[in-house]
């Protein structure tokens, strides 16, 4: 079963950027605790409009399917839905820059 790389874009709702970033930073550790993602460090980026883009790696397609039945993952996703929208990458305009782990974000 090969690993599955995913790219997700989170567009924060008004005044929710900090909450979205906190959730994104906790996402992979939460999924890792459930045994669903690899040990690879995720890559985080932010576009000019504030959309946060995450590149991460699931262990398999079966792991993705299992996440859709996992109560801890479903609870985490509900928190995301309250503060952001997941958006298709082909709608992103402008520059995107990488976020270094542990660094405070600034607008590009």
Short mmCIF file of C-alpha atoms in Angstrom, two decimals:
data_model
loop_
_atom_site.label_atom_id
_atom_site.label_comp_id
_atom_site.label_asym_id
_atom_site.label_seq_id
_atom_site.Cartn_x
_atom_site.Cartn_y
_atom_site.Cartn_z
CA UNK A 1 0.00 0.00 0.00
CA UNK A 2 1.75 3.19 -1.14
CA UNK A 3 1.64 6.42 0.83
CA UNK A 4 -0.77 9.08 -0.45
CA UNK A 5 0.38 12.69 -0.62
CA UNK A 6 -2.42 15.27 -0.22
CA UNK A 7 -2.55 19.03 -0.64
CA UNK A 8 -5.31 20.86 1.21
CA UNK A 9 -6.12 24.58 1.15
CA UNK A 10 -7.95 26.10 4.13
CA UNK A 11 -9.49 29.55 3.65
CA UNK A 12 -10.20 31.05 7.10
CA UNK A 13 -13.57 32.60 7.82
CA UNK A 14 -13.37 36.27 8.92
CA UNK A 15 -11.22 36.75 12.04
CA UNK A 16 -10.48 33.01 12.30
CA UNK A 17 -6.92 32.84 10.86
CA UNK A 18 -5.23 32.09 14.19
CA UNK A 19 -7.73 29.33 14.99
CA UNK A 20 -7.28 27.76 11.56
CA UNK A 21 -3.51 27.80 11.87
CA UNK A 22 -3.70 26.16 15.31
CA UNK A 23 -5.97 23.44 13.91
CA UNK A 24 -3.72 22.88 10.89
CA UNK A 25 -0.67 22.54 13.11
CA UNK A 26 -2.52 19.98 15.28
CA UNK A 27 -4.00 18.04 12.33
CA UNK A 28 -1.09 15.73 11.46
CA UNK A 29 -0.21 14.95 15.11
CA UNK A 30 -3.87 14.02 15.67
CA UNK A 31 -3.94 11.81 12.58
CA UNK A 32 -0.58 10.30 13.54
CA UNK A 33 -1.96 9.31 16.98
CA UNK A 34 -4.70 7.45 15.14
CA UNK A 35 -2.10 5.66 12.98
CA UNK A 36 -3.36 7.23 9.74
CA UNK A 37 -0.46 9.36 8.46
CA UNK A 38 3.26 8.83 7.97
CA UNK A 39 6.03 10.35 10.07
CA UNK A 40 6.86 12.80 7.29
CA UNK A 41 6.74 16.42 8.46
CA UNK A 42 3.93 18.35 6.75
CA UNK A 43 4.69 21.44 4.68
CA UNK A 44 2.63 24.55 5.46
CA UNK A 45 2.29 27.60 3.22
CA UNK A 46 0.16 30.72 3.13
CA UNK A 47 -1.14 32.54 0.07
CA UNK A 48 -1.55 36.31 -0.16
CA UNK A 49 -5.26 36.04 0.60
CA UNK A 50 -4.55 34.21 3.87
CA UNK A 51 -5.40 30.72 2.66
CA UNK A 52 -3.25 28.13 4.44
CA UNK A 53 -2.01 25.28 2.28
CA UNK A 54 -0.85 22.00 3.80
CA UNK A 55 1.00 19.15 2.11
CA UNK A 56 0.95 15.92 4.11
CA UNK A 57 1.09 12.18 3.62
CA UNK A 58 -1.46 9.51 4.54
CA UNK A 59 -0.25 5.95 5.05
CA UNK A 60 -2.63 4.62 2.38
CA UNK A 61 -6.00 5.11 0.72
CA UNK A 62 -7.38 2.73 3.35
CA UNK A 63 -6.16 5.13 6.04
CA UNK A 64 -8.08 7.95 4.36
CA UNK A 65 -11.21 5.78 4.32
CA UNK A 66 -10.68 4.86 7.99
CA UNK A 67 -10.45 8.56 8.90
CA UNK A 68 -14.01 9.05 7.64
CA UNK A 69 -15.22 6.59 10.32
CA UNK A 70 -12.92 7.66 13.17
CA UNK A 71 -14.74 9.69 15.89
CA UNK A 72 -11.60 11.64 16.86
CA UNK A 73 -10.92 12.63 13.26
CA UNK A 74 -14.55 13.52 12.62
CA UNK A 75 -14.57 15.75 15.72
CA UNK A 76 -11.40 17.48 14.50
CA UNK A 77 -12.92 18.05 11.05
CA UNK A 78 -16.02 19.62 12.62
CA UNK A 79 -13.73 22.19 14.27
CA UNK A 80 -12.23 22.96 10.85
CA UNK A 81 -15.67 23.40 9.25
CA UNK A 82 -16.57 25.97 11.93
CA UNK A 83 -13.62 28.27 11.14
CA UNK A 84 -12.66 27.73 7.49
CA UNK A 85 -13.59 26.46 4.06
CA UNK A 86 -11.55 23.87 2.19
CA UNK A 87 -10.95 25.30 -1.26
CA UNK A 88 -9.73 23.81 -4.54
CA UNK A 89 -6.11 24.71 -5.27
CA UNK A 90 -6.89 25.81 -8.81
CA UNK A 91 -8.81 28.79 -7.34
CA UNK A 92 -5.76 30.15 -5.47
CA UNK A 93 -4.24 33.29 -6.96
CA UNK A 94 -1.09 35.11 -6.02
CA UNK A 95 2.08 34.05 -4.32
CA UNK A 96 2.30 31.25 -1.83
CA UNK A 97 5.15 31.02 0.66
CA UNK A 98 6.30 28.27 2.97
CA UNK A 99 5.70 28.58 6.72
CA UNK A 100 8.66 27.53 8.82
CA UNK A 101 7.83 25.37 11.82
CA UNK A 102 7.50 27.45 14.96
CA UNK A 103 7.66 30.83 13.18
CA UNK A 104 4.97 33.43 13.40
CA UNK A 105 3.20 34.03 10.10
CA UNK A 106 3.34 37.33 8.27
CA UNK A 107 1.48 38.38 5.18
CA UNK A 108 3.42 37.90 1.94
#
